[in-house]
Coordinates of C-alpha atoms and ligand atoms in Angstrom, one line a residue:
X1 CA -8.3 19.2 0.5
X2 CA -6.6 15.6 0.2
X3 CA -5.0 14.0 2.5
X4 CA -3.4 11.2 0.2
X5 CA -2.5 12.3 -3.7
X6 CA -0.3 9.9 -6.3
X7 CA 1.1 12.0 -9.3
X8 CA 2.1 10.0 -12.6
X9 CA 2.6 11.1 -16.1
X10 CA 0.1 8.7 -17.3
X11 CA -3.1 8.3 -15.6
X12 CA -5.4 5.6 -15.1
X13 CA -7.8 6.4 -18.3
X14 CA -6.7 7.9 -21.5
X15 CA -9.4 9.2 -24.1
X16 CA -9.8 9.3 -27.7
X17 CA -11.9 11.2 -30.0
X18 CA -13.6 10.2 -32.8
X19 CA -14.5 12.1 -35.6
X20 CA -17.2 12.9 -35.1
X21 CA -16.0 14.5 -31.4
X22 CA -17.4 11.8 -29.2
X23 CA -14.8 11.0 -26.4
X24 CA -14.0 7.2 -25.6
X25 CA -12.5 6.2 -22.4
X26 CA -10.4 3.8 -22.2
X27 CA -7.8 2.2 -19.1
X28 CA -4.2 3.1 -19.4
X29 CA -1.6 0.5 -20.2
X30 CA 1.9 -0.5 -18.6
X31 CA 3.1 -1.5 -15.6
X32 CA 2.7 1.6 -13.1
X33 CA -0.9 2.0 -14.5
X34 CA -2.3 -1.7 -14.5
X35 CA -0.7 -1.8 -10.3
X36 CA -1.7 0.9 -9.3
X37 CA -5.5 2.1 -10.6
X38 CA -7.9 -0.1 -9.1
X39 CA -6.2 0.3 -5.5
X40 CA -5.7 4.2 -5.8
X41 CA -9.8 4.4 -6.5
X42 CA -10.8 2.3 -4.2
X43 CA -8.5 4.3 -1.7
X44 CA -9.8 7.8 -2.6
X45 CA -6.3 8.7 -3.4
X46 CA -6.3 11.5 -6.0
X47 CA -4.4 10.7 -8.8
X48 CA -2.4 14.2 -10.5
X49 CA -1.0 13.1 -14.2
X50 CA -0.9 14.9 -17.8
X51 CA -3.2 14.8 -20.9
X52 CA -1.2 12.6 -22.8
X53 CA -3.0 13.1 -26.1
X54 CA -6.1 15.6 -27.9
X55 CA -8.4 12.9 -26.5
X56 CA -7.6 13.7 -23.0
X57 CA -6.7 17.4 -24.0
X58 CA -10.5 17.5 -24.9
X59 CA -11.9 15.8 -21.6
X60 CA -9.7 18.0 -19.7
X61 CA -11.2 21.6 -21.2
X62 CA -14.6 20.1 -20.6
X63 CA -14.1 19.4 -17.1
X64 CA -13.6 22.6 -14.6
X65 CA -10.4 22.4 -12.9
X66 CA -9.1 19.4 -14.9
X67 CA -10.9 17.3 -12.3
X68 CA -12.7 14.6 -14.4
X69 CA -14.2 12.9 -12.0
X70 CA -16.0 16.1 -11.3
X71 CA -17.0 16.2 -14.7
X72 CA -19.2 12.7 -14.7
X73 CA -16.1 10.7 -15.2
X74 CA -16.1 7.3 -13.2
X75 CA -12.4 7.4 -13.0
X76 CA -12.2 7.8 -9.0
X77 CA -10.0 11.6 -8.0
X78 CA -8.8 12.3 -11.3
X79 CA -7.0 15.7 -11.9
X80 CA -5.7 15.6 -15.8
X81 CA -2.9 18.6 -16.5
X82 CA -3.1 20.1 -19.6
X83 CA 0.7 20.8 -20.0
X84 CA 1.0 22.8 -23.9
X85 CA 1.9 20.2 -26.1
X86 CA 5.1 21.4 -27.0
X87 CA 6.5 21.4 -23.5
X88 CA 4.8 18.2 -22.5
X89 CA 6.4 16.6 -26.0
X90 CA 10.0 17.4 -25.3
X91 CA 9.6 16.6 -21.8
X92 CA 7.9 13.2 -22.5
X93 CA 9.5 12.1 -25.8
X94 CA 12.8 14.1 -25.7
X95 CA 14.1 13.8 -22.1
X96 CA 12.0 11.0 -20.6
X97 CA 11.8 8.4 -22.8
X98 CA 15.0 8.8 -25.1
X99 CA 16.7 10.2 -22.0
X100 CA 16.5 8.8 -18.9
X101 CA 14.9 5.9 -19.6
X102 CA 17.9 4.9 -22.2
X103 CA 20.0 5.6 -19.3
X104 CA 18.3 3.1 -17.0
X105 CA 17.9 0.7 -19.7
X106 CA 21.0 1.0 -20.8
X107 CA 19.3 1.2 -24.3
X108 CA 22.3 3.5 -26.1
X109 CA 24.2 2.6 -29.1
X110 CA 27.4 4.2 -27.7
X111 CA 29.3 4.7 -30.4
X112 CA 26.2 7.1 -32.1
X113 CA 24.4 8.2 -28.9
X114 CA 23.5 9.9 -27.0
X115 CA 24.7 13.7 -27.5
X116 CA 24.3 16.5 -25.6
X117 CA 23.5 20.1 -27.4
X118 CA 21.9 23.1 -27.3
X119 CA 19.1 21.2 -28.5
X120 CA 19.0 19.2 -25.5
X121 CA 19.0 22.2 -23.1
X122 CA 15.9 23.1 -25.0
X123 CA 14.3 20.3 -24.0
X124 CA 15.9 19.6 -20.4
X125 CA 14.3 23.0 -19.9
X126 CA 10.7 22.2 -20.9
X127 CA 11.4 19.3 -18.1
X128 CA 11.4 21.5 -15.7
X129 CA 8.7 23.0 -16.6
X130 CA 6.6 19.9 -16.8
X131 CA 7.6 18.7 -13.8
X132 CA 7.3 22.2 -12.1
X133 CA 3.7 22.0 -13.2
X134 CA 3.2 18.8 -11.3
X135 CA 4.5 20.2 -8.5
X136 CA 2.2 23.7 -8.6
X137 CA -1.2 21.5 -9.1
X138 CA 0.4 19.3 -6.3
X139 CA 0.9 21.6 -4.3
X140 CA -2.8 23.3 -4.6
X141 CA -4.4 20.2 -4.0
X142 CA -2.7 19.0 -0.8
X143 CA -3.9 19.3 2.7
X144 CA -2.0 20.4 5.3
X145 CA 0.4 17.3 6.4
X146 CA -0.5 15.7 3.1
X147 CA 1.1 12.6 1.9
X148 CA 2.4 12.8 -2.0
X149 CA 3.4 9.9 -3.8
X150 CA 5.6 11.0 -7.0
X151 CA 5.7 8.4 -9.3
X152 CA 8.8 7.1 -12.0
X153 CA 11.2 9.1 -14.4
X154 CA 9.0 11.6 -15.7
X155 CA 8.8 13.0 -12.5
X156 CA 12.3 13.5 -11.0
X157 CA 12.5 17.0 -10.2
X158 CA 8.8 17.2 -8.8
X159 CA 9.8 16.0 -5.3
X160 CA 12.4 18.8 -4.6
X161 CA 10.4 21.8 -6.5
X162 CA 7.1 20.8 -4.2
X163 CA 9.3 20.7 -1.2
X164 CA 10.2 24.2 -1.9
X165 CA 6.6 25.3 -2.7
X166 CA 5.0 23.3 0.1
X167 CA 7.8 22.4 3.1
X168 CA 5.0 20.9 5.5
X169 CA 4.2 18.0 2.7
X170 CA 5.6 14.4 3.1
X171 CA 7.1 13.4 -0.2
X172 CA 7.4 10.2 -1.6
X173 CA 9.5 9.4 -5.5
X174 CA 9.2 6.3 -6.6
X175 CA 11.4 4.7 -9.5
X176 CA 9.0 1.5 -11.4
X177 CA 12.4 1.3 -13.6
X178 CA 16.1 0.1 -12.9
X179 CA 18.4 2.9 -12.3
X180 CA 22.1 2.8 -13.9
X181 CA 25.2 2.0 -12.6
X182 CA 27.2 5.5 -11.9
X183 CA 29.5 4.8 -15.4
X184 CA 26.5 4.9 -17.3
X185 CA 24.4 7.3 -15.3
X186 CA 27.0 10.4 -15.9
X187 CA 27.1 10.2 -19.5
X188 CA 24.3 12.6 -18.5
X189 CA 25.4 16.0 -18.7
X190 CA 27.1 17.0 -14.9
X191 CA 24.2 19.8 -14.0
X192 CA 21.5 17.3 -15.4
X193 CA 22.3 14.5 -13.5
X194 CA 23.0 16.2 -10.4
X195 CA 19.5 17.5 -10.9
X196 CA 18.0 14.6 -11.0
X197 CA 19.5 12.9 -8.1
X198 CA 18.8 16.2 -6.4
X199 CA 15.2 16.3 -7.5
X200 CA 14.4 12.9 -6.2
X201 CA 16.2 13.5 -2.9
X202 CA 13.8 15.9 -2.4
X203 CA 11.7 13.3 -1.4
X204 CA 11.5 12.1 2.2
X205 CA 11.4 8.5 1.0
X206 CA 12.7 7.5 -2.4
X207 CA 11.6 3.8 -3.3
X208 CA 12.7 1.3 -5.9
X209 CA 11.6 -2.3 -6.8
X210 CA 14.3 -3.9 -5.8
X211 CA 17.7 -3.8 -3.7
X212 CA 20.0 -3.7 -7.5
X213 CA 18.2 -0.7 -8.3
X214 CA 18.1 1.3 -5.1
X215 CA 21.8 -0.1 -4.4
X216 CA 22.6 2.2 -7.9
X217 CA 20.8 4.9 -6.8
X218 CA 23.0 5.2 -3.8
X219 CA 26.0 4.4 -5.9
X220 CA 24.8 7.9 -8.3
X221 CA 24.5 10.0 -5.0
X222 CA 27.6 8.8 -3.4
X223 CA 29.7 9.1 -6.3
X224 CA 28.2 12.3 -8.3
X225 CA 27.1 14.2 -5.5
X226 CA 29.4 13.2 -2.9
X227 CA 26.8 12.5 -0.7
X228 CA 26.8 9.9 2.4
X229 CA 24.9 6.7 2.6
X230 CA 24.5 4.5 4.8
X231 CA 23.7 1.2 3.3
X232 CA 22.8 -0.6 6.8
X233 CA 20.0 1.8 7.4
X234 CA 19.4 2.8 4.0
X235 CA 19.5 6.2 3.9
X236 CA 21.2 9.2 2.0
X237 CA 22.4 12.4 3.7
X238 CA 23.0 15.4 1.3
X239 CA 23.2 19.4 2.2
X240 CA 21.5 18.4 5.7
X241 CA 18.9 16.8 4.6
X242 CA 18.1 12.6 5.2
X243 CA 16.6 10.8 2.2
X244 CA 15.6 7.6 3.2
X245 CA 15.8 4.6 0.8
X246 CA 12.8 1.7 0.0
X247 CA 13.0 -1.6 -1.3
X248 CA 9.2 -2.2 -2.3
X249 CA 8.9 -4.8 -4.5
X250 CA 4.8 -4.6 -6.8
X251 CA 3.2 -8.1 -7.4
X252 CA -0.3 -8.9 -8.3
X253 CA -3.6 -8.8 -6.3
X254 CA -4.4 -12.3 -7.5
X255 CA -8.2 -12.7 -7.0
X256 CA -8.8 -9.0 -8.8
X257 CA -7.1 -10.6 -12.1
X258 CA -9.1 -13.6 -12.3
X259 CA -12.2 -11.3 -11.4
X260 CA -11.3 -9.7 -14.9
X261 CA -10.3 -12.6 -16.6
X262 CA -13.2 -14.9 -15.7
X263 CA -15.6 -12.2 -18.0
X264 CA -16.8 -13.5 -20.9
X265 CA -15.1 -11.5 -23.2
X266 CA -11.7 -13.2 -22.0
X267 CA -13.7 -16.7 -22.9
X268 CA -14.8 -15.7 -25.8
X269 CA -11.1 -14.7 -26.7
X270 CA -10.3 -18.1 -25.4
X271 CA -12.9 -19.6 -27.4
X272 CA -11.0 -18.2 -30.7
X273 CA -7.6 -18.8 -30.0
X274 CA -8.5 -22.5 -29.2
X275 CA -9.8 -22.7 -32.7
X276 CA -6.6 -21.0 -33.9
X277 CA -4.3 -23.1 -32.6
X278 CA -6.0 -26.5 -31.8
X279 CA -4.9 -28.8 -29.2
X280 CA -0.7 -27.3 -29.3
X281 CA 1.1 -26.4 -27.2
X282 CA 1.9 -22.3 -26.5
X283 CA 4.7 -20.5 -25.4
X284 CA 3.4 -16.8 -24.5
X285 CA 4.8 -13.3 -25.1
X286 CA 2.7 -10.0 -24.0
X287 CA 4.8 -6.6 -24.0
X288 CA 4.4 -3.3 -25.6
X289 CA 6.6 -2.7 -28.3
X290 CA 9.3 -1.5 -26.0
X291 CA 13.3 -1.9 -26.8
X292 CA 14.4 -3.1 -23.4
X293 CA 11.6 -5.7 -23.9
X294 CA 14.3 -7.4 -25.9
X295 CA 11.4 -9.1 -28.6
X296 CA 13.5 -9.7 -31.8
X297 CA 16.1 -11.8 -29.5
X298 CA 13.2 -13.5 -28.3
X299 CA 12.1 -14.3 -31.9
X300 CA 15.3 -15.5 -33.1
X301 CA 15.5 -17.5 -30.0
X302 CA 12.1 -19.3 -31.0
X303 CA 13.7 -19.7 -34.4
X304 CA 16.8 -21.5 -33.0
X305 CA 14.8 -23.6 -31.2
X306 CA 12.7 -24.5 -34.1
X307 CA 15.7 -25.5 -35.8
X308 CA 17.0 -27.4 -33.1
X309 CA 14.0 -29.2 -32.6
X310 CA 12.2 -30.3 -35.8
X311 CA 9.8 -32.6 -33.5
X312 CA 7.8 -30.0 -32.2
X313 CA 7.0 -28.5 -35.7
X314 CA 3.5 -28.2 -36.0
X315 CA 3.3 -29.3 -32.5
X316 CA 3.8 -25.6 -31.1
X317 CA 2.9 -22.2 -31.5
X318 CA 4.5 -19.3 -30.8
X319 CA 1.9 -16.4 -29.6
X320 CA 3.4 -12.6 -29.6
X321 CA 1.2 -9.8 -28.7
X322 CA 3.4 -6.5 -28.8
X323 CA 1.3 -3.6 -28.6
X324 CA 2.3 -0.3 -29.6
X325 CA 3.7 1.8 -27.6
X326 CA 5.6 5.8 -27.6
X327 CA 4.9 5.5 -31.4
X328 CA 6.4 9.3 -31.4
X329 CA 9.8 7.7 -31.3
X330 CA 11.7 7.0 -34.3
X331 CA 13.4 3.8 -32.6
X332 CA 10.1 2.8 -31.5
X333 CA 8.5 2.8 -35.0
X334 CA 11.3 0.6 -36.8
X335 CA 11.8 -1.5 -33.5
X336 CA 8.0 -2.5 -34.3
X337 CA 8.9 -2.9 -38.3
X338 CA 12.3 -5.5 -37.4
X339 CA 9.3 -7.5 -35.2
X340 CA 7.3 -8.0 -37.8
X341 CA 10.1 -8.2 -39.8
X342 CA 11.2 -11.0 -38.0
X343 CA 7.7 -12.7 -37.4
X344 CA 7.9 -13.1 -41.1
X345 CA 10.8 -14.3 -41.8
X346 CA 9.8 -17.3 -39.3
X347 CA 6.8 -18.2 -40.7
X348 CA 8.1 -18.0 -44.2
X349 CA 10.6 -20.6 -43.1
X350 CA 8.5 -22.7 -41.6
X351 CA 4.8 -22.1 -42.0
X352 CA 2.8 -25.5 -43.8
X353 CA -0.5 -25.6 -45.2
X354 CA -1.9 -26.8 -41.6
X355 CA 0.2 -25.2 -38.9
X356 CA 0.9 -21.5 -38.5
X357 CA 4.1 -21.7 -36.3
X358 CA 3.7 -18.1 -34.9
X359 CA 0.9 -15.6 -34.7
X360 CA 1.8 -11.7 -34.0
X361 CA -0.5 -9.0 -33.0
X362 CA 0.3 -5.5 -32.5
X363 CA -2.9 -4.2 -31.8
X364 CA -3.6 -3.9 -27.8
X365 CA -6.7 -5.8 -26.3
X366 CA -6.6 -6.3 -22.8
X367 CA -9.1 -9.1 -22.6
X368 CA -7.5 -11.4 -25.8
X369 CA -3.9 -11.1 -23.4
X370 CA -5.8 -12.4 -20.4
X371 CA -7.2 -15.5 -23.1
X372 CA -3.6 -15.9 -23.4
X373 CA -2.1 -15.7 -20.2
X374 CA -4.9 -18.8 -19.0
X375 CA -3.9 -20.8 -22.1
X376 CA -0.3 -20.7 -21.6
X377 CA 2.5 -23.7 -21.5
X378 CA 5.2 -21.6 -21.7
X379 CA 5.3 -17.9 -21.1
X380 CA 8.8 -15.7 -22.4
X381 CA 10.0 -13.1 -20.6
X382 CA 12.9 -11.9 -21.7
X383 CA 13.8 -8.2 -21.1
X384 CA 17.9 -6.7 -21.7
X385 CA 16.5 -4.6 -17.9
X386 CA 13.2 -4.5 -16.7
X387 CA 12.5 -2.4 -13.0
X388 CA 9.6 -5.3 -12.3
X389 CA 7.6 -6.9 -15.3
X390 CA 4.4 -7.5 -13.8
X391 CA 3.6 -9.8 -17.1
X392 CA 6.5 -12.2 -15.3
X393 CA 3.8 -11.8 -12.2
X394 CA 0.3 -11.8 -13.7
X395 CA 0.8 -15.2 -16.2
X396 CA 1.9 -17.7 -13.4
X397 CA -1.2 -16.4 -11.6
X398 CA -3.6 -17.1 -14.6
X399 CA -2.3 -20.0 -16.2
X400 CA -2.4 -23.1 -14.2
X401 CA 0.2 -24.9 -15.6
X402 CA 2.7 -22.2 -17.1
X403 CA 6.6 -22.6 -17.1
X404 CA 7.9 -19.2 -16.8
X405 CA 11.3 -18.1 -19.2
X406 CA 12.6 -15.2 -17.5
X407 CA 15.4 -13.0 -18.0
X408 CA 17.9 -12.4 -15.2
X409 CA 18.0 -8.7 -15.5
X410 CA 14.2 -8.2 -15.1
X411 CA 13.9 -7.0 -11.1
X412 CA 10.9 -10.0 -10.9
X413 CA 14.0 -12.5 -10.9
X414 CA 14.7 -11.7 -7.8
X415 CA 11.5 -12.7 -6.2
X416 CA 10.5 -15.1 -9.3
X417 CA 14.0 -16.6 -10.0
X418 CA 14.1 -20.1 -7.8
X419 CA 11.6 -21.4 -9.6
X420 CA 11.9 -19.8 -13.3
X421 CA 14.3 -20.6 -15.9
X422 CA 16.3 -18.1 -15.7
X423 CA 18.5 -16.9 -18.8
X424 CA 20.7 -14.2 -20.3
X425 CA 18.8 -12.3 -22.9
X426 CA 21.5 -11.8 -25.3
X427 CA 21.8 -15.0 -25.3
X428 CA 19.7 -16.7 -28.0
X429 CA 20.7 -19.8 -28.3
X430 CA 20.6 -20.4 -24.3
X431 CA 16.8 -18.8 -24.6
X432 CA 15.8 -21.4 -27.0
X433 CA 17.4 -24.6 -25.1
X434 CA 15.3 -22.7 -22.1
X435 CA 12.4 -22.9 -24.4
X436 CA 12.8 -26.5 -24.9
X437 CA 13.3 -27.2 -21.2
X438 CA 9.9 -25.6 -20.4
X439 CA 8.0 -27.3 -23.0
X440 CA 9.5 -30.6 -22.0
X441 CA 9.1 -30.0 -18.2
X442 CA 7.3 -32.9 -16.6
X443 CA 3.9 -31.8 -15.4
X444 CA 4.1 -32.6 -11.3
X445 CA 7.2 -30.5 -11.6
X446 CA 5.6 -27.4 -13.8
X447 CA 2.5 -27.2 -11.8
X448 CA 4.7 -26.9 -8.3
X449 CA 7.0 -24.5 -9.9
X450 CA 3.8 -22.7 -11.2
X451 CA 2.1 -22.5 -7.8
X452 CA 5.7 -21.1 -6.0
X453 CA 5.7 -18.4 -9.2
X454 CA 1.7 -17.5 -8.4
X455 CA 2.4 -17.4 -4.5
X456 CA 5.4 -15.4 -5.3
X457 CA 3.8 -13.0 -7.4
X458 CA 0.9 -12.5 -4.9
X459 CA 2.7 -11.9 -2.3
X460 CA 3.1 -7.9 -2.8
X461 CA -0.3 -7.0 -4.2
X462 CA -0.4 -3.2 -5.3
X463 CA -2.5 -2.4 -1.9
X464 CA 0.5 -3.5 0.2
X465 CA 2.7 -1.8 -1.5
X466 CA 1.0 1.6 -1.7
X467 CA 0.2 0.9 2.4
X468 CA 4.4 0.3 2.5
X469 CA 4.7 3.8 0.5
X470 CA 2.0 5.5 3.1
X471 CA 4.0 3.8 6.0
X472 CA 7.3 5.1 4.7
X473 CA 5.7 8.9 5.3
X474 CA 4.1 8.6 8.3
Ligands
G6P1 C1 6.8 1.8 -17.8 C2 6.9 3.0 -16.9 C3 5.6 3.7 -16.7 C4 4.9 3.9 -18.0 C5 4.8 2.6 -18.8 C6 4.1 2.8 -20.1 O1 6.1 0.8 -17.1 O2 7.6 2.7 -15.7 O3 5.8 4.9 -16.0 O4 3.6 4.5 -17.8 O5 6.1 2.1 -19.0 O6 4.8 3.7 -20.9 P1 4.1 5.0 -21.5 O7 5.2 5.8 -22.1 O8 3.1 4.5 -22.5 O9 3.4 5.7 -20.3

């Protein structure tokens, strides 16, 4: 029985099959994943999450239990739920993704969305049930006394439905996104955002990556639940039960990314994209193709400053990886068609025989974005809300002399902001006079700002945090 288990929708590996029915592994992507795998092996921690895809619906069947690491898999504790894909696709696409992370985003189009049907009830049901099915495997795999760390917005419910199943369990939630003020938080149907608070309060420690976001949360129980907080000793008290409240920020463990990214396929990347883009300079972008990422303002804002600043043509180059991401979302797919859209439009303005004045790529390489990070002058983070953004974290650490653009509503501006240039994302034309100010930045002055942004970043590697989450239970 386990003594420590982490349960996430997406796991640390992810496979795909090829035709002819050979499984590939591969790592997972985003920001829960990329903090927290290495640490969570090393640990012994087992990790609970869902077959995301037939790839991992194929490993799964093959290995007794779901337990892949039993099944030859060098994933450390891995138990993969097969969840029928139905359920797990209104539960992942329908409510998590279009739901409540729109809601945290604040990524509606008011006028048009959201609405709330009988169609909805569908899938707020098969919620439950995903979550519920987190909660029975959680609940067979815990030791008595066991700590369970419930990870992000998939999982809401989990924390009270285990507590039910399994009362001598300590229970931890943790949100890695912002949560919404209380106005936008109840255009949520009543019942479905009380069960969500609800859910999560089941938890004996509820965590968030900075004070804003846990601030909100207390703000969503107070006002829609009525329930009392104390905001001194950050807790919540509802139906006689004591929720306490976590500020834990994630940063990166500094000398495991340049373990990675001193490997000679990250050179070799390096190699090419030196012959790319010769001796200019390069302002950075690396994001999945995610609509709170905010990457068509941050386009346009390259294009102002373009305009405003005819010297640096061909002197600069503009390098956006946005990988694909929830592809199974309509807004997803034509967000990625109005970036490249957008990426063309620029280089049809301004492209010359000899300079190529931006260079997209959508396809996701772990190894050519660590190339990328180390060659950076200028890296542009710019998210409309972002829980963390660990790229804000990991490119200061890699680069040695990167000027960092960051958007004020990312949660990494509170640790990062001092010595970043901060802006306001819907703000274009203050992006691209940023832009400018980072490529102009006198050296002395980039490389201290760079080494406050790395210690910063460092400062919170994942292993402190999960020891702060373990801590929280004990
Ligand atoms: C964010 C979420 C994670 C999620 C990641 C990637 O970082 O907080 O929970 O795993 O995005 O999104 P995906 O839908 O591909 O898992």
């Amino acid at each position: 029985m386990n003594s420590v288990l982490l349960a996430s929708n997406r796991g640390p590996v992810s496979f795909t099959v090829s035709d002819d029915g050979e499984l590939t592994m591969r790592r997972g992507g985003g920001g829960l994943v990329s903090g927290l795998s290495g640490i969570a092996r090393k640990d012994g921690v087992l990790w609970v999450c869902a077959a995301l895809s037939d790839g991992d619906r194929n490993a799964v069947r093959l290995a007794a239990g779901g337990r892949l690491d039993h099944a030859g898999y060098d994933t450390g504790p891995l138990r993969m739920l097969d969840i029928a894909p139905a359920t797990f696709h209104r539960a992942y696409n329908a409510v998590a993704n279009s739901t409540l992370w729109f809601v945290n985003h604040l990524l509606y189009d008011i006028p048009n969305s959201p609405s709330f049907g009988t169609r909805f009830a569908r899938e707020w049901e098969s919620y439950r049930d995903y979550n519920g099915a987190f909660a029975m495997a959680l609940a067979e795999e815990a030791g008595h006394g066991a700590r369970v760390m419930v990870q992000d917005y998939h999982l809401t419910l989990t924390p009270a439905l285990l507590r039910a199943e399994r009362p001598d369990l300590r229970i931890a939630h943790f949100s890695h996104t912002p949560w919404a003020p209380p106005e936008y938080f109840s255009l949520l149907p009543d019942d479905v955002a009380g069960e969500v608070l609800e859910g999560i309060l089941g938890a004996d420690h509820a965590g968030f990556l900075t004070d804003r976001w846990a601030q909100a949360f207390m703000d969503c129980c107070e006002r829609l639940l009525g329930a009392e907080t104390d905001r001194v000793a950050r807790t919540i008290t509802y139906q006689g039960r004591t929720t306490r409240i976590g500020v834990h920020s994630l940063g990166v463990d500094g000398a495991e990314l340049w373990e990675r990214a001193r490997e000679p396929d990250v050179e070799s990347h390096m190699a090419v994209l030196r012959e790319q883009v010769g001796e200019r300079r390069l302002i950075v972008r690396i994001d999945r193709t995610e609509l709170s990422k905010n990457i068509v303002r941050g386009l346009n804002a390259y294009r102002e400053f373009l305009a405003a600043h005819p010297e640096w043509h061909g002197r600069v180059v503009h390098l956006v990886f946005a990988y694909p991401s929830r592809h199974d979302l309509p807004e997803y797919r034509e967000y990625t068609a109005s970036v490249q859209r957008c990426a063309k439009e620029i280089e049809d303005e301004y492209a010359t025989e000899d300079w190529e004045p931006l260079i997209l790529n959508v396809e996701d390489d772990y190894a050519r974005s660590l190339a990328a990070y180390r060659m950076a002058d200028v890296l542009l983070v710019n998210p409309v809300r972002d829980g963390m953004n660990l790229v804000a974290k990991e490119g200061p650490v890699l680069s040695p002399r990167c000027a960092l653009v960051l958007s004020r509503e990312a949660g990494a501006a509170a640790e990062l902001g001092e010595h970043a240039l901060l802006v306001n994302p819907y703000d274009i034309s203050g992006t691209a006079a940023a832009l400018h100010t980072a490529l102009v930045m006198p050296e002395d002055e980039r490389r201290s700002r760079r080494d406050e942004l790395a210690a910063a970043a460092t400062a919170l590697p994942p292993r402190k945090w999960l020891a702060a989450q373990l801590d929280a239970l004990a």
